[in-house]
Coordinates of C-alpha atoms in Angstrom, one line a residue:
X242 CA -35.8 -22.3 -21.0
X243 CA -39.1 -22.2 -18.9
X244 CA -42.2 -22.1 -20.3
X245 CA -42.7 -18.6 -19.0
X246 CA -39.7 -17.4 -20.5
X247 CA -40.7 -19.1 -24.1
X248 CA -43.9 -17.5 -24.0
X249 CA -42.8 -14.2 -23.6
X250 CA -39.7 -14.0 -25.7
X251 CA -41.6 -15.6 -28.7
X252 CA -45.6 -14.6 -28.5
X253 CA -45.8 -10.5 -29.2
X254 CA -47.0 -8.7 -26.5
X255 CA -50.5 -7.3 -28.5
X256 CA -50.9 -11.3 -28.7
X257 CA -49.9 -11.6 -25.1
X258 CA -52.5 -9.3 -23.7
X259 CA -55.5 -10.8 -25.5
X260 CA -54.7 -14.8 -24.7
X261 CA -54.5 -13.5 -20.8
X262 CA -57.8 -12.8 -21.1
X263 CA -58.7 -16.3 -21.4
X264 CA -56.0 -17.7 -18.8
X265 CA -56.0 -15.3 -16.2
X266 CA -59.5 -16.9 -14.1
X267 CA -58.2 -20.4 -14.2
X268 CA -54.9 -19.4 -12.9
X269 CA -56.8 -17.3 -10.2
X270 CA -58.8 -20.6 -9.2
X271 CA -56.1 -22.5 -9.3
X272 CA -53.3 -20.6 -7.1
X273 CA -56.3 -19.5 -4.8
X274 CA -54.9 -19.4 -0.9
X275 CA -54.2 -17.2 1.9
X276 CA -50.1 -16.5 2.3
X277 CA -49.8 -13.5 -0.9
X278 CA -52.0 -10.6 -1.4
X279 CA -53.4 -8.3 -4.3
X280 CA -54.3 -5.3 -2.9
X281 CA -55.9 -4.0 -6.7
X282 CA -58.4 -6.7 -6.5
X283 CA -58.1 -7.4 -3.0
X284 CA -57.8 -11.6 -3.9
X285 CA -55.1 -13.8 -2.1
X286 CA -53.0 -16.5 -3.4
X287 CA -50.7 -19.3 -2.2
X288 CA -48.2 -18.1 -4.5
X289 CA -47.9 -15.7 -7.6
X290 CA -46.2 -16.4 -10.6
X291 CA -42.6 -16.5 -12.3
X292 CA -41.9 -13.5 -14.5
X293 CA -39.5 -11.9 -16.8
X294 CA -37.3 -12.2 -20.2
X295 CA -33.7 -12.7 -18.7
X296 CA -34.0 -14.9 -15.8
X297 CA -37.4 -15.0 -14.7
X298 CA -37.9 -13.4 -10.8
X299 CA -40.4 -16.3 -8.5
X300 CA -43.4 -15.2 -7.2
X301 CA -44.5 -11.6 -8.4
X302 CA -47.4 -12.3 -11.5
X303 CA -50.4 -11.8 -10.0
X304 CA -52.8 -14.8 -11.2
X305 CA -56.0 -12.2 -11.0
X306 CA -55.0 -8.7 -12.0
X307 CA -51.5 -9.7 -14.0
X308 CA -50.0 -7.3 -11.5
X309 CA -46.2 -6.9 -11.0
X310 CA -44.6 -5.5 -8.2
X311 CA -44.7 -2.2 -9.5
X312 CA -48.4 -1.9 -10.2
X313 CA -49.4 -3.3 -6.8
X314 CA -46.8 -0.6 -5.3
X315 CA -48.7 2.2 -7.2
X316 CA -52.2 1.2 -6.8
X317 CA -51.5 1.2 -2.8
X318 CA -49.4 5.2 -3.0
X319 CA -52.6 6.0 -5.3
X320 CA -55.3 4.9 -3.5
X321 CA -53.4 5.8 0.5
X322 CA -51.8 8.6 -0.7
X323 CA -54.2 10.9 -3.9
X324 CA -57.3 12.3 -4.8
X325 CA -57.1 10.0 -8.1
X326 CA -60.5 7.8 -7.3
X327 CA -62.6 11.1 -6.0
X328 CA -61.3 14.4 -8.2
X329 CA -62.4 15.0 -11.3
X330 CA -59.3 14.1 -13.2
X331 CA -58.4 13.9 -17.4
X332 CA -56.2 11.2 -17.3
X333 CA -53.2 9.9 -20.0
X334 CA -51.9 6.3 -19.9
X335 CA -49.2 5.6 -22.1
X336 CA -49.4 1.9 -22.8
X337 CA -51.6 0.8 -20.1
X338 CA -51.5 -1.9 -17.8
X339 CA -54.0 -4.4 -18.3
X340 CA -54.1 -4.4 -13.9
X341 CA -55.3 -1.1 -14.4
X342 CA -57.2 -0.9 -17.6
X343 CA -60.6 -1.4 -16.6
X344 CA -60.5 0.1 -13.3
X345 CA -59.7 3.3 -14.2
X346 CA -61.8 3.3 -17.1
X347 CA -64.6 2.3 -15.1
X348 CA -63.9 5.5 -12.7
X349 CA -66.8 7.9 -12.9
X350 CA -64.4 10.4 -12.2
X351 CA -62.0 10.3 -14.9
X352 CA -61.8 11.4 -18.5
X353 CA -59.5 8.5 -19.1
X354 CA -57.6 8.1 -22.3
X355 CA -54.7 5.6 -23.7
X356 CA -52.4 5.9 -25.6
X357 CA -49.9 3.4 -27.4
X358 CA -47.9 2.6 -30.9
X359 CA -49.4 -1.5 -30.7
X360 CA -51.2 -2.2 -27.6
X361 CA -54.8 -3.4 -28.3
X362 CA -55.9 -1.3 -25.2
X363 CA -54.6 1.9 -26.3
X364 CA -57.6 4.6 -27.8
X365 CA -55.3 6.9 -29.7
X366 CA -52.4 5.2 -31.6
X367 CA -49.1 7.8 -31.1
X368 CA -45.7 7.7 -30.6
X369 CA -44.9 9.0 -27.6
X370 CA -41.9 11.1 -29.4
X371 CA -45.1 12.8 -31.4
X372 CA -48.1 13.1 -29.3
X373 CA -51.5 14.0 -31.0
X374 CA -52.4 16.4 -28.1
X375 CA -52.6 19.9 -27.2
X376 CA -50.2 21.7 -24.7
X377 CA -51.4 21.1 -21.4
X378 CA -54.3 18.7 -21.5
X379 CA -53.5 16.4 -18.9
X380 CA -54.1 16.8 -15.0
X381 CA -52.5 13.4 -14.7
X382 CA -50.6 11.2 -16.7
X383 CA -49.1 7.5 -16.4
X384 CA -46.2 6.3 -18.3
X385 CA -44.5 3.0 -16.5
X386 CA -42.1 1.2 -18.2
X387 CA -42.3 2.6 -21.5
X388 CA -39.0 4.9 -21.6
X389 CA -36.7 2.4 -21.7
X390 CA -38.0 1.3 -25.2
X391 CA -37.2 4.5 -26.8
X392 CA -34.1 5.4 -28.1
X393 CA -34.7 9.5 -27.7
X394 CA -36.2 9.1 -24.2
X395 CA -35.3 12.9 -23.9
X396 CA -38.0 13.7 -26.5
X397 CA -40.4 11.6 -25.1
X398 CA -39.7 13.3 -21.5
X399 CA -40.6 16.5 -23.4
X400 CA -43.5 15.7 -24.9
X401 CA -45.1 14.3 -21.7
X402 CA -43.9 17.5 -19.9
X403 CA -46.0 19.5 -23.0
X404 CA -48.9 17.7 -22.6
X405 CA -49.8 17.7 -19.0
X406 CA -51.6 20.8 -17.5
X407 CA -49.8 23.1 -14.8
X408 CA -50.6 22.0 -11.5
X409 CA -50.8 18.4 -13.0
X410 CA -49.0 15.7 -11.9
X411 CA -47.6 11.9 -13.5
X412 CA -45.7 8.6 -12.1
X413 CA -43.2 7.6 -15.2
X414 CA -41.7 4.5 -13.7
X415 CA -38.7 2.6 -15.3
X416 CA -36.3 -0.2 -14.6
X417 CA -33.9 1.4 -12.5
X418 CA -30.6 -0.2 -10.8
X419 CA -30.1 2.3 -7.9
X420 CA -26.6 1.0 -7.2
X421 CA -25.5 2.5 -10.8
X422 CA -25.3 6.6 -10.4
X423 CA -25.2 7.1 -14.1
X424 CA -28.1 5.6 -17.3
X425 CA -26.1 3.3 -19.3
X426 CA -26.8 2.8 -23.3
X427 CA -25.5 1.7 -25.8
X428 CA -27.4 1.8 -29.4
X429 CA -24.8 0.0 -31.4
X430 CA -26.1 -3.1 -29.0
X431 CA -28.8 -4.4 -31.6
X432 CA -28.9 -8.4 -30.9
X433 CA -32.4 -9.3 -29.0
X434 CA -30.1 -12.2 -26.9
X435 CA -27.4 -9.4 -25.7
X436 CA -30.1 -7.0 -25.4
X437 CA -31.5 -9.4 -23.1
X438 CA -28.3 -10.3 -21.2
X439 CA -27.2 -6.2 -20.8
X440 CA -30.4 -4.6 -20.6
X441 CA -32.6 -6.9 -19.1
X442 CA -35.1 -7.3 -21.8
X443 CA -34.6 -7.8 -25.8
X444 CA -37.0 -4.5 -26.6
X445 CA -34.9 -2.1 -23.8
X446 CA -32.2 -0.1 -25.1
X447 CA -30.9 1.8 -22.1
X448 CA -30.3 0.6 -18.1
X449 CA -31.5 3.9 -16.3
X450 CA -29.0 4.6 -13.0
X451 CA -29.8 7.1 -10.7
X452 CA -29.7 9.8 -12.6
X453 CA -33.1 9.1 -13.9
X454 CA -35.1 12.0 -12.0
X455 CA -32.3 14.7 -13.1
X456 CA -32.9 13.6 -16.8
X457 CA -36.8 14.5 -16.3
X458 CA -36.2 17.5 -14.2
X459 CA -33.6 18.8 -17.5
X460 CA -36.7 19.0 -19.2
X461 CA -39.0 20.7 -16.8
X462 CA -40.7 18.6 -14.2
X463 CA -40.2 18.9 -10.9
X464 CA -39.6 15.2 -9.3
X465 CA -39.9 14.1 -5.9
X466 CA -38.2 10.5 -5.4
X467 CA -40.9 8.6 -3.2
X468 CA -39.4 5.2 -1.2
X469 CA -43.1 4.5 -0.7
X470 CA -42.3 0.6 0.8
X471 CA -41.2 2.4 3.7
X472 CA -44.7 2.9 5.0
X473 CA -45.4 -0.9 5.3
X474 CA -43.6 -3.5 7.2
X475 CA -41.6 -6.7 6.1
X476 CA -44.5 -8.6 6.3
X477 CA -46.5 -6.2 4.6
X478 CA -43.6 -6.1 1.8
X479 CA -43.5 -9.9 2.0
X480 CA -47.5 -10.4 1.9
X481 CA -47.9 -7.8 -1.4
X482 CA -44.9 -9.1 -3.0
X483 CA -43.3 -5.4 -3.4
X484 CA -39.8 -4.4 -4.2
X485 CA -38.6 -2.3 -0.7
X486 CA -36.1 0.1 -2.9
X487 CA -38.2 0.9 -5.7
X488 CA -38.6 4.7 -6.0
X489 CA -41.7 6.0 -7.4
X490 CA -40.9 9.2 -9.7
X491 CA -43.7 11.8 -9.3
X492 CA -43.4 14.4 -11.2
X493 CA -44.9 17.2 -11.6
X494 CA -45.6 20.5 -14.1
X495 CA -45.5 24.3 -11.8

């Protein structure tokens, strides 16, 4: 087992996110170069780091932001493609990304709040199942990788739908293998090791297919299915360190 792979399937993840604060500037020193690119923080590397719980995927950690593939994907549709650094925005982050935290805390332009069962960085303490909000508070809200974990994932979609203000919009990305058409789960699978193995990590419970977006439009949101890779070149894919099929989910409250 790497040392990557120990760390993260032994250290909890509220543990996780405080010791990176330490580590993350010497790994930034010491992968410094010119061949990768985050565009958060606009910092290049000679090579990002190994990551995940099964078998861990080469070169997509960010040293400086703790980026993945997905947040550097995001941060370029938000800041190319929305009004999210200018508008006055209130703003809900379901277990927020420490690439993100600060930045969009930092924005003068957004009442930004967080919200998580464990994460140190979260404001309000909720389960997303049972969120302490009123209908329709939210002109944006963020919830990446967090849908996976919950067993009713139908209730969650419901109460993010609830909360967000008509006219408002979110991006609720997951793990998603676009060559299955149909979310496979299976909650008699309990074992942390065949969690692992099946579902990619030991805390997942589901493997959502394509049928993803019709689940969130059942409960109300209208979803457009954005390839955004496709507005950048292989080098440009390459150079970022971006997954070319992943589809961004925006959805959106009428």
């Amino acid at each position: 087992m790497s040392v990557i792979k120990y760390i993260l399937n032994t250290i909890p993840r509220p543990y996780l996110i405080k010791m990176s604060y330490w580590v993350r500037p010497f790994l930034a020193l010491y992968l410094r170069g010119k061949k990768y690119k985050d565009p958060i923080d606009g910092k290049t590397f000679r090579k990002f780091l190994p990551y995940g719980y099964g078998s861990p995927r080469a070169n997509v950690l960010s040293p400086s932001t703790l980026s993945l593939e997905r947040h550097r994907l995001l941060w370029l549709y938000l800041t190319r493609e929305t009004d999210f650094f200018s508008k006055p925005l209130k703003v809900l982050h379901v277990a927020p990304e420490q690439a993100f935290y600060k930045r969009f805390k930092n924005q003068k332009n957004l009442t930004y709040i967080t919200t998580d069962l464990y994460s140190p960085l979260a404001d309000v303490k909720a389960d997303l199942c049972a969120l302490p909000f009123e209908d329709d508070s939210f002109d944006v809200i963020f919830c990446n990788h967090v849908l996976e974990h919950i067993p009713d994932d139908a209730q969650a979609m419901r109460e993010l739908y609830r909360v967000m203000k008509k006219g408002g919009w979110g991006i609720f990305q997951v793990p998603q293998d676009i060559n299955r058409a149909h979310t496979f789960e299976d909650d008699t699978i309990t074992n942390p090791a065949e969690r692992t193995r099946i579902f990619g990590q030991y805390d997942h419970v589901r493997v959502y297919g394509l049928d993803y977006f019709d689940r969130l439009r059942q409960v109300g949101f209208e979803v457009e299915e954005i390839t955004y890779s496709t507005h950048f070149t292989a080098e440009e894919i390459e150079r970022y360190r971006i997954v070319p099929q992943e589809i961004l989910p925006l959805c959106k409250k009428q």
